[in-house]
Short mmCIF file of C-alpha atoms in Angstrom, two decimals:
data_model
loop_
_atom_site.label_atom_id
_atom_site.label_comp_id
_atom_site.label_asym_id
_atom_site.label_seq_id
_atom_site.Cartn_x
_atom_site.Cartn_y
_atom_site.Cartn_z
CA MET A 143 98.93 80.51 104.62
CA ASN A 144 97.17 78.21 102.59
CA ALA A 145 98.31 78.06 99.31
CA LEU A 146 95.41 78.99 97.52
CA SER A 147 94.52 81.79 99.82
CA ARG A 148 96.45 83.77 97.53
CA ARG A 149 97.55 83.46 93.89
CA SER A 150 99.57 85.99 91.99
CA PHE A 151 98.07 87.68 89.12
CA LEU A 152 101.25 86.90 87.78
CA THR A 153 101.60 83.30 87.39
CA LEU A 154 97.85 83.72 85.26
CA THR A 155 98.04 83.32 81.41
CA GLY A 156 96.78 86.39 79.60
CA ALA A 157 98.05 88.14 83.41
CA PRO A 158 96.08 91.71 83.81
CA LEU A 159 98.07 94.45 84.52
CA ILE A 160 97.67 96.06 87.65
CA GLY A 161 97.93 99.96 87.65
CA SER A 162 96.28 101.89 90.34
CA VAL A 163 94.75 105.32 90.49
CA ALA A 164 97.63 106.35 91.63
CA GLY A 165 99.23 105.99 88.29
CA LEU A 166 97.14 108.69 86.78
CA ARG A 167 99.02 111.28 89.18
CA PHE A 168 101.88 111.22 86.44
CA GLY A 169 104.00 112.32 89.38
CA THR A 170 102.17 115.74 89.18
CA ALA A 171 101.54 115.69 92.76
CA LEU A 172 98.44 117.33 94.76
CA ALA A 173 99.09 120.63 96.27
CA ALA A 174 100.15 119.79 100.00
CA THR A 175 97.10 121.62 101.22
CA GLU A 176 94.48 119.43 99.83
CA LEU A 177 95.83 116.48 102.03
CA SER A 178 94.23 116.12 105.10
CA HIS A 179 96.41 116.85 108.24
CA PRO A 180 97.41 113.76 109.96
CA GLU A 181 96.19 115.24 113.35
CA LYS A 182 92.56 114.60 111.84
CA ILE A 183 93.25 110.96 111.38
CA ARG A 184 91.61 108.30 113.85
CA TYR A 185 92.03 105.00 114.32
CA ALA A 186 89.77 102.23 115.20
CA LYS A 187 89.47 98.60 115.44
CA GLU A 188 86.46 96.15 115.58
CA THR A 189 86.43 92.84 117.33
CA THR A 190 83.82 90.25 117.17
CA THR A 191 81.51 89.08 120.36
CA ILE A 192 78.59 87.15 120.96
CA CYS A 193 74.99 88.99 121.82
CA PRO A 194 74.84 88.53 125.48
CA TYR A 195 70.91 88.41 125.79
CA CYS A 196 69.10 85.53 124.24
CA ALA A 197 69.96 81.54 122.95
CA VAL A 198 69.85 82.53 119.50
CA GLY A 199 73.45 83.62 119.91
CA CYS A 200 73.68 86.40 117.01
CA GLY A 201 77.37 87.58 116.27
CA GLN A 202 78.35 91.39 116.43
CA ILE A 203 81.02 93.44 115.51
CA VAL A 204 82.23 96.12 118.63
CA SER A 205 84.26 98.87 117.14
CA VAL A 206 86.54 100.54 119.69
CA ARG A 207 88.77 104.14 119.01
CA ASP A 208 90.94 104.90 122.04
CA GLY A 209 89.66 102.27 124.58
CA LYS A 210 85.84 103.57 124.17
CA VAL A 211 83.16 101.67 122.35
CA ILE A 212 82.04 103.59 119.36
CA ASN A 213 79.88 101.24 117.59
CA ILE A 214 78.23 97.88 117.78
CA GLU A 215 76.63 96.17 114.81
CA GLY A 216 75.46 92.46 113.56
CA ASP A 217 78.50 90.57 111.94
CA SER A 218 77.53 90.20 108.33
CA ASP A 219 80.00 86.93 108.54
CA HIS A 220 78.45 85.15 111.41
CA PRO A 221 76.28 81.88 110.05
CA VAL A 222 73.66 82.76 113.08
CA ASN A 223 72.45 85.92 111.85
CA GLU A 224 74.19 87.25 108.85
CA GLY A 225 74.31 90.91 109.80
CA SER A 226 70.78 91.36 111.11
CA LEU A 227 70.18 91.83 115.09
CA CYS A 228 66.91 92.29 117.04
CA SER A 229 65.86 95.61 118.62
CA LYS A 230 67.42 94.68 122.02
CA GLY A 231 70.65 93.36 120.30
CA ILE A 232 71.23 96.78 118.09
CA SER A 233 70.78 98.69 121.19
CA LEU A 234 73.42 96.75 123.28
CA TYR A 235 75.94 99.69 122.61
CA GLN A 236 73.64 101.88 125.16
CA VAL A 237 74.59 99.54 128.00
CA VAL A 238 77.98 100.72 127.65
CA ASN A 239 77.12 104.70 126.36
CA ASN A 240 74.27 106.05 128.30
CA GLU A 241 74.08 109.11 129.82
CA ARG A 242 71.31 107.19 132.34
CA ARG A 243 73.89 104.85 133.50
CA LEU A 244 74.35 104.74 137.37
CA THR A 245 77.97 105.40 137.77
CA HIS A 246 77.83 105.24 141.39
CA VAL A 247 76.26 103.72 144.07
CA LEU A 248 72.56 104.89 145.47
CA TYR A 249 71.52 103.93 148.87
CA ARG A 250 68.22 103.66 150.45
CA ALA A 251 68.11 102.90 153.73
CA PRO A 252 65.32 100.90 155.09
CA GLY A 253 61.98 102.50 155.48
CA GLY A 254 63.69 105.59 153.84
CA THR A 255 62.28 107.67 150.68
CA GLU A 256 65.38 109.41 149.57
CA TRP A 257 68.31 108.24 147.80
CA GLU A 258 71.77 108.75 149.40
CA GLU A 259 75.10 108.84 147.03
CA LYS A 260 77.46 106.45 148.64
CA SER A 261 81.24 105.51 147.67
CA TRP A 262 82.25 101.50 146.68
CA ASP A 263 84.25 101.63 149.92
CA TRP A 264 81.37 101.90 151.93
CA ALA A 265 78.88 99.67 149.60
CA LEU A 266 80.69 96.94 149.31
CA PRO A 267 81.44 95.63 152.97
CA ARG A 268 78.04 96.38 153.75
CA MET A 269 76.60 94.24 150.96
CA ALA A 270 79.05 91.64 151.96
CA GLN A 271 77.95 91.92 155.69
CA LEU A 272 74.34 91.56 155.15
CA ILE A 273 74.89 88.65 152.78
CA LYS A 274 76.91 87.18 155.44
CA LYS A 275 74.37 87.95 158.23
CA THR A 276 71.57 86.50 156.02
CA ARG A 277 73.14 83.67 155.03
CA ASP A 278 74.70 82.48 158.78
CA GLU A 279 70.76 83.07 159.89
CA THR A 280 69.19 80.74 157.43
CA PHE A 281 71.86 78.48 156.70
CA ARG A 282 70.81 74.93 156.77
CA THR A 283 72.99 71.87 157.17
CA THR A 284 70.65 68.98 157.06
CA GLU A 285 66.96 68.45 155.82
CA ASN A 286 65.20 64.99 157.00
CA ASP A 287 68.53 63.76 158.47
CA ARG A 288 69.95 64.73 154.95
CA PRO A 289 73.12 67.12 154.35
CA VAL A 290 71.75 69.94 152.45
CA ASN A 291 74.30 72.89 153.44
CA ARG A 292 72.01 75.53 151.94
CA THR A 293 70.34 79.11 152.45
CA GLU A 294 67.06 79.43 151.40
CA GLY A 295 67.22 82.83 152.81
CA ILE A 296 68.63 84.82 149.48
CA ALA A 297 68.12 84.48 145.89
CA CYS A 298 70.78 85.34 143.13
CA LEU A 299 69.70 86.40 139.65
CA GLY A 300 72.36 86.96 136.86
CA GLY A 301 72.10 89.51 134.39
CA ALA A 302 71.95 89.35 130.87
CA ALA A 303 75.19 91.90 130.14
CA LEU A 304 77.36 89.65 131.71
CA ASP A 305 79.73 87.81 129.61
CA ASN A 306 80.05 83.94 130.12
CA GLU A 307 83.46 84.59 132.64
CA GLU A 308 81.39 86.98 134.77
CA CYS A 309 78.64 84.86 135.19
CA TYR A 310 80.98 81.48 135.62
CA LEU A 311 82.37 83.78 139.07
CA TYR A 312 79.08 84.59 139.80
CA SER A 313 77.31 81.06 139.79
CA LYS A 314 80.51 79.99 141.67
CA PHE A 315 80.55 82.44 144.51
CA ALA A 316 76.32 81.97 144.80
CA ARG A 317 77.21 78.04 145.58
CA ALA A 318 80.06 78.50 147.54
CA ILE A 319 77.81 80.52 149.89
CA GLY A 320 74.87 77.73 149.41
CA ILE A 321 72.78 79.53 147.30
CA VAL A 322 70.28 77.24 145.42
CA TYR A 323 67.88 79.81 144.38
CA LEU A 324 70.43 80.69 141.41
CA GLU A 325 68.41 82.18 138.02
CA HIS A 326 69.68 84.02 134.91
CA GLN A 327 67.62 85.61 132.37
CA ALA A 328 70.10 84.62 129.48
CA ARG A 329 70.09 80.92 127.91
CA ILE A 330 72.73 80.88 125.93
CA MET B 148 96.86 119.30 89.77
CA THR B 149 93.54 119.89 91.59
CA SER B 150 91.44 117.24 92.95
CA GLU B 151 88.94 118.53 91.01
CA GLU B 152 90.72 118.24 87.75
CA MET B 153 91.81 114.90 88.88
CA LEU B 154 88.61 113.75 89.37
CA SER B 155 87.26 114.91 86.21
CA PHE B 156 89.96 113.42 84.17
CA TYR B 157 89.12 110.23 85.81
CA GLU B 158 85.43 110.18 85.31
CA LYS B 159 86.24 110.60 81.72
CA ILE B 160 88.44 107.52 81.94
CA LEU B 161 85.79 105.56 83.28
CA ASP B 162 82.96 106.83 81.31
CA THR B 163 84.85 106.08 78.23
CA GLN B 164 86.01 102.25 79.57
CA ARG B 165 82.36 102.10 80.23
CA VAL B 166 80.93 102.59 76.56
CA TRP B 167 83.74 100.40 75.38
CA ALA B 168 82.53 97.39 77.82
CA ASP B 169 78.80 97.81 76.44
CA ARG B 170 79.94 97.92 72.83
CA ILE B 171 82.66 95.11 72.64
CA THR B 172 82.15 91.65 72.18
CA VAL B 173 84.23 88.67 73.54
CA GLU B 174 84.21 85.06 73.21
CA SER B 175 83.20 83.35 76.12
CA ILE B 176 86.50 82.48 77.99
CA ILE B 177 85.41 79.08 79.67
CA PRO B 178 82.64 76.50 79.76
CA LEU B 179 79.74 77.38 82.80
CA GLU B 180 80.54 73.84 84.33
CA LYS B 181 84.33 74.07 84.44
CA ALA B 182 84.01 77.73 85.74
CA ARG B 183 82.17 76.15 88.95
CA GLY B 184 84.90 73.49 89.15
CA LYS B 185 87.43 76.22 89.28
CA LEU B 186 85.34 78.40 91.31
CA VAL B 187 84.61 75.77 94.00
CA ASN B 188 88.41 74.61 94.56
CA GLY B 189 89.81 78.27 94.83
CA ILE B 190 91.08 79.11 91.32
CA PRO B 191 90.73 82.07 89.40
CA LEU B 192 88.35 81.74 86.57
CA LEU B 193 91.17 82.80 84.24
CA GLU B 194 94.22 80.91 85.42
CA GLY B 195 95.18 78.59 82.31
CA GLU B 196 93.01 80.20 79.92
CA ALA B 197 93.84 82.20 77.29
CA PRO B 198 91.30 85.18 76.92
CA ALA B 199 91.33 86.11 73.18
CA ILE B 200 91.21 90.38 72.68
CA ASP B 201 90.85 91.57 69.51
CA PRO B 202 93.93 93.63 68.38
CA GLU B 203 92.01 96.25 66.26
CA VAL B 204 89.32 96.85 68.94
CA PHE B 205 92.07 96.98 71.56
CA ARG B 206 93.89 99.70 69.54
CA GLU B 207 90.72 101.94 69.22
CA VAL B 208 90.01 101.59 72.94
CA ALA B 209 93.41 102.78 73.65
CA LEU B 210 93.07 105.66 71.17
CA THR B 211 90.24 107.01 72.84
CA LEU B 212 91.79 106.57 76.28
CA ALA B 213 94.80 108.67 74.53
CA GLU B 214 92.28 111.12 73.54
CA VAL B 215 91.28 111.66 77.06
CA TYR B 216 94.98 112.27 78.30
CA ARG B 217 95.16 114.58 75.70
CA VAL B 218 92.18 116.87 76.63
CA ARG B 219 94.17 117.04 80.04
CA GLY B 220 97.75 118.01 78.23
CA GLU B 221 99.00 114.50 78.67
CA THR B 222 100.63 112.99 75.26
CA ILE B 223 100.28 109.18 75.63
CA ASP B 224 99.64 108.33 71.97
CA VAL B 225 103.94 106.76 71.73
CA LEU B 226 102.64 103.71 73.91
CA ILE B 227 99.79 102.82 71.31
CA GLU B 228 102.52 103.19 68.48
CA VAL B 229 105.31 101.72 70.44
CA ASP B 230 103.98 98.12 68.62
CA ASP B 231 102.07 96.43 66.65
CA SER B 232 98.55 96.34 68.37
CA ALA B 233 98.46 91.88 68.02
CA ASN B 234 102.29 92.16 68.99
CA LEU B 235 101.53 94.49 71.86
CA ILE B 236 98.98 92.17 73.28
CA LYS B 237 101.30 89.31 73.02
CA ARG B 238 103.91 90.78 74.76
CA LEU B 239 102.02 91.66 77.70
CA MET B 240 100.12 88.50 77.98
CA SER B 241 103.44 86.59 77.52
CA ASP B 242 106.16 87.99 79.69
CA GLN B 243 104.47 91.21 81.21
CA GLU B 244 107.65 92.41 83.32
CA ALA B 245 109.77 92.16 80.35
CA CYS B 246 107.30 93.99 77.98
CA LEU B 247 106.95 96.83 80.91
CA VAL B 248 110.82 97.16 80.87
CA ASP B 249 111.21 97.44 77.15
CA ILE B 250 108.44 99.91 76.90
CA THR B 251 109.21 102.31 79.83
CA LYS B 252 113.00 102.27 78.35
CA GLU B 253 111.64 103.14 74.59
CA THR B 254 109.18 105.84 75.98
CA GLY B 255 110.98 107.37 78.60
CA LEU B 256 107.79 107.08 80.33
CA ASP B 257 106.92 106.31 84.03
CA ARG B 258 106.57 102.69 84.61
CA GLU B 259 103.65 103.30 86.85
CA VAL B 260 102.32 105.56 83.77
CA VAL B 261 102.83 102.54 81.61
CA LEU B 262 101.23 100.24 83.74
CA THR B 263 98.16 102.29 84.51
CA PHE B 264 97.60 103.10 80.58
CA PHE B 265 97.46 99.41 79.29
CA GLN B 266 95.41 98.52 82.08
CA LEU B 267 92.65 101.08 81.86
CA ALA B 268 92.82 99.47 77.66
CA LEU B 269 92.47 96.09 78.86
CA THR B 270 89.80 96.46 81.65
CA PRO B 271 86.66 96.73 79.34
CA PHE B 272 87.72 93.71 78.02
CA TYR B 273 88.14 91.63 81.34
CA GLU B 274 85.03 93.25 82.85
CA LYS B 275 83.17 92.08 79.66
CA MET B 276 84.74 88.55 80.45
CA ALA B 277 83.88 88.72 83.82
CA VAL B 278 80.17 89.45 83.34
CA PRO B 279 78.49 85.89 82.83
CA PHE B 280 80.03 84.78 85.86
CA ARG B 281 78.82 87.16 88.62
CA GLY B 282 75.81 85.22 89.61
CA MET B 283 77.82 81.55 89.81
CA ILE B 284 80.57 83.91 91.78
CA GLU B 285 77.78 84.49 94.70
CA GLU B 286 76.40 81.61 94.17
CA VAL B 287 79.49 79.46 95.20
CA GLY B 288 80.66 81.51 97.66
CA TRP B 289 84.25 82.30 96.86
CA LYS B 290 86.26 83.56 99.95
CA TYR B 291 89.13 84.74 98.83
CA GLY B 292 91.06 87.89 99.06
CA PHE B 293 92.04 87.94 95.05
CA CYS B 294 89.79 88.34 92.27
CA PRO B 295 87.53 85.22 91.32
CA VAL B 296 88.11 85.87 87.90
CA CYS B 297 91.13 87.07 86.94
CA GLY B 298 93.05 86.43 90.62
CA ALA B 299 94.03 90.42 91.21
CA THR B 300 93.88 92.01 94.46
CA PRO B 301 91.07 94.01 95.41
CA GLU B 302 91.69 98.14 95.12
CA MET B 303 88.39 99.01 96.94
CA ALA B 304 85.45 98.01 99.40
CA LYS B 305 82.07 98.86 100.62
CA LEU B 306 79.96 97.82 103.50
CA ARG B 307 76.59 96.98 102.04
CA ASP B 308 73.75 98.98 103.27
CA THR B 309 71.58 95.81 104.08
CA ASP B 310 73.62 93.82 106.06
CA GLY B 311 76.99 95.43 106.58
CA GLN B 312 78.65 92.86 104.45
CA ARG B 313 82.11 94.04 103.35
CA ILE B 314 82.13 93.51 99.53
CA LEU B 315 85.43 93.45 97.52
CA LEU B 316 85.99 95.30 94.18
CA CYS B 317 88.90 93.99 91.74
CA SER B 318 91.55 96.57 90.79
CA PHE B 319 91.50 95.19 87.47
CA CYS B 320 88.31 93.29 86.19
CA ARG B 321 85.96 95.20 88.47
CA THR B 322 84.12 91.96 89.68
CA GLU B 323 82.77 92.45 93.12
CA TRP B 324 82.29 89.72 95.55
CA ALA B 325 81.82 89.22 99.18
CA PHE B 326 84.76 88.79 102.01
CA PRO B 327 85.03 88.45 105.78
CA ARG B 328 84.92 91.68 107.46
CA ILE B 329 87.99 91.37 109.90
CA GLN B 330 90.52 90.01 107.64
CA CYS B 331 93.02 91.06 105.86
CA PRO B 332 92.12 90.18 101.70
CA PHE B 333 96.35 90.35 100.71
CA CYS B 334 97.95 88.18 103.19
CA GLY B 335 94.93 86.49 105.03
CA ASN B 336 95.21 87.48 108.40
CA THR B 337 92.71 87.23 111.25
CA ASP B 338 94.21 88.81 114.19
CA GLN B 339 91.78 91.08 115.43
CA ASN B 340 94.82 92.95 117.32
CA SER B 341 96.87 93.78 114.00
CA LEU B 342 94.07 94.57 112.15
CA ARG B 343 92.33 98.49 112.63
CA TYR B 344 91.30 100.95 110.44
CA PHE B 345 91.30 104.64 109.98
CA TYR B 346 88.92 107.51 108.88
CA VAL B 347 89.75 111.54 108.64
CA GLU B 348 87.90 112.88 111.13
CA GLY B 349 84.38 114.58 109.78
CA ASP B 350 83.98 112.01 107.13
CA ASP B 351 83.14 108.37 108.86
CA GLY B 352 81.79 107.12 106.11
CA HIS B 353 84.88 106.28 104.44
CA ARG B 354 87.30 104.31 106.48
CA VAL B 355 90.83 102.21 105.10
CA ASP B 356 90.96 99.13 106.68
CA VAL B 357 94.73 98.23 107.51
CA CYS B 358 96.73 94.92 108.36
CA GLU B 359 99.65 95.58 110.67
CA VAL B 360 101.21 92.20 109.56
CA CYS B 361 101.78 92.88 105.85
CA LYS B 362 100.79 96.77 105.87
CA GLY B 363 98.37 96.12 103.06
CA TYR B 364 95.08 98.64 103.01
CA VAL B 365 92.04 98.69 101.66
CA LYS B 366 89.94 101.76 101.31
CA THR B 367 86.43 100.93 102.51
CA ALA B 368 83.06 102.73 101.81
CA ASP B 369 80.05 102.39 104.43
CA GLU B 370 76.85 102.73 102.44
CA ARG B 371 74.87 102.77 105.90
CA LEU B 372 77.04 105.64 107.06
CA LEU B 373 76.87 107.69 103.96
CA GLY B 374 73.24 107.03 103.28
CA ARG B 375 73.38 106.09 99.44
CA ALA B 376 73.96 103.28 97.53
CA VAL B 377 77.79 103.37 96.46
CA GLY B 378 79.14 102.87 92.77
CA LEU B 379 82.99 100.87 93.82
CA GLN B 380 84.40 102.52 90.67
CA GLU B 381 83.32 105.91 91.34
CA GLU B 382 84.09 105.88 94.75
CA ASN B 383 87.38 104.34 94.59
CA ALA B 384 88.48 107.67 92.33
CA VAL B 385 86.77 110.34 94.71
CA THR B 386 88.79 108.30 97.48
CA PHE B 387 91.97 108.99 96.00
CA GLN B 388 93.36 111.26 99.21
CA LEU B 389 92.72 108.12 101.34
CA ASP B 390 95.32 106.61 99.35
CA LEU B 391 97.93 109.38 99.85
CA LEU B 392 96.85 109.32 103.09
CA ALA B 393 97.62 105.61 103.74
CA GLU B 394 100.78 105.63 102.01
CA GLN B 395 101.41 108.54 104.24
CA GLU B 396 100.52 106.33 107.27
CA GLY B 397 102.85 103.76 106.21
CA TYR B 398 100.65 101.50 104.26
CA SER B 399 101.07 100.02 100.65
CA ASN B 400 99.72 97.62 98.24
CA ALA B 401 102.18 98.05 95.60
CA GLU B 402 103.94 94.50 96.35
CA TRP B 403 100.71 92.85 96.51
CA ARG B 404 99.63 94.59 93.01
CA THR B 405 102.85 93.99 91.16
CA GLY B 406 103.15 90.52 92.22
CA ASN B 407 106.06 90.80 93.98
CA ARG B 408 105.07 89.57 97.18
CA GLU B 409 103.08 86.23 97.92
#
């Protein structure tokens, strides 16, 4: 710890005396019934993050209780935004907690008009098969006698709510299968 | 003693202190330029200075406070009569610990009671000394967990309405200063995995920020959740149950307060 990070008041000349509100209790303890029951105590923690949306890169504080996000707010100690957030940034909470957020796969068949609920076990292999099929059908190894190894049959668009690491993996995946139309909304 | 009695008592104490803080005059403790230099270098203004406290006024303040104690049925006058006022101040200022031990022995009162009473009587003087430097403290941007004026530890905090900034309240001279949200003011810990807070269900406007490294805690009132401005001294008083809960949960500031920990 930095030597300046803490100084005992006892080292001061004219040292203040530090009693406390508790010192006013005089040992006449409060009736036990007046104390909140420990079962009503809730613990939470705060962690810092960066808003995923735009290039300004505002700092945010995320509060988590029992593994669930309970609040997201601007970080007052962050030099970029000093606690403030735009209307989009302040609504980031709704990305996590939102009754309108889809929690299962919805599928609409080609030419179909109705959505049907599907399992991930059904959806993931099907997505992989269709990507593979399109990629193989449109893959070009050369153009004008130069090697290009790309597909122009698929475009890839990253979402702003993806974090750095997810975006990194996503772009690696896209480039690995030859996608060149690789875009992302965020500019951070 | 019920909570209500406790609060009404503390309210009277605060009122008394406020009246005195308005009334007393203190000499300037340090020239402004020197003060700025100290703050920039992370040194509390009072370090190495010798604040002059008028023994007669001190005695009057103590007597008025003792009157508040008396109304509640506690006789504390023995603490004022334990020594000549000038001498008493001198003893408190020079070898505080020895002085406390002696007075505790002489009066038979609990150490915490002795400590608290003298603190209450001295606070108006220090509060007054701190006033001229408030703007400078904000301007310089003091970023330490101890008071920029007297070096004492914080006793209460609030999250400011406008931007959520954490503001700490000095437990002694009542100076307020901004401090990072996710850092322990006592040991300086910034590890987000060992800092957390608790609150009592149904009252999320108040919380207790705790550090798992040093087991220190600071009570915090969130102006945004409470929907009103927070006066830190009053809030500190009305939330004393949180102090008791913090103790129950295994947290304490006693070591920091009494200087037994560095």
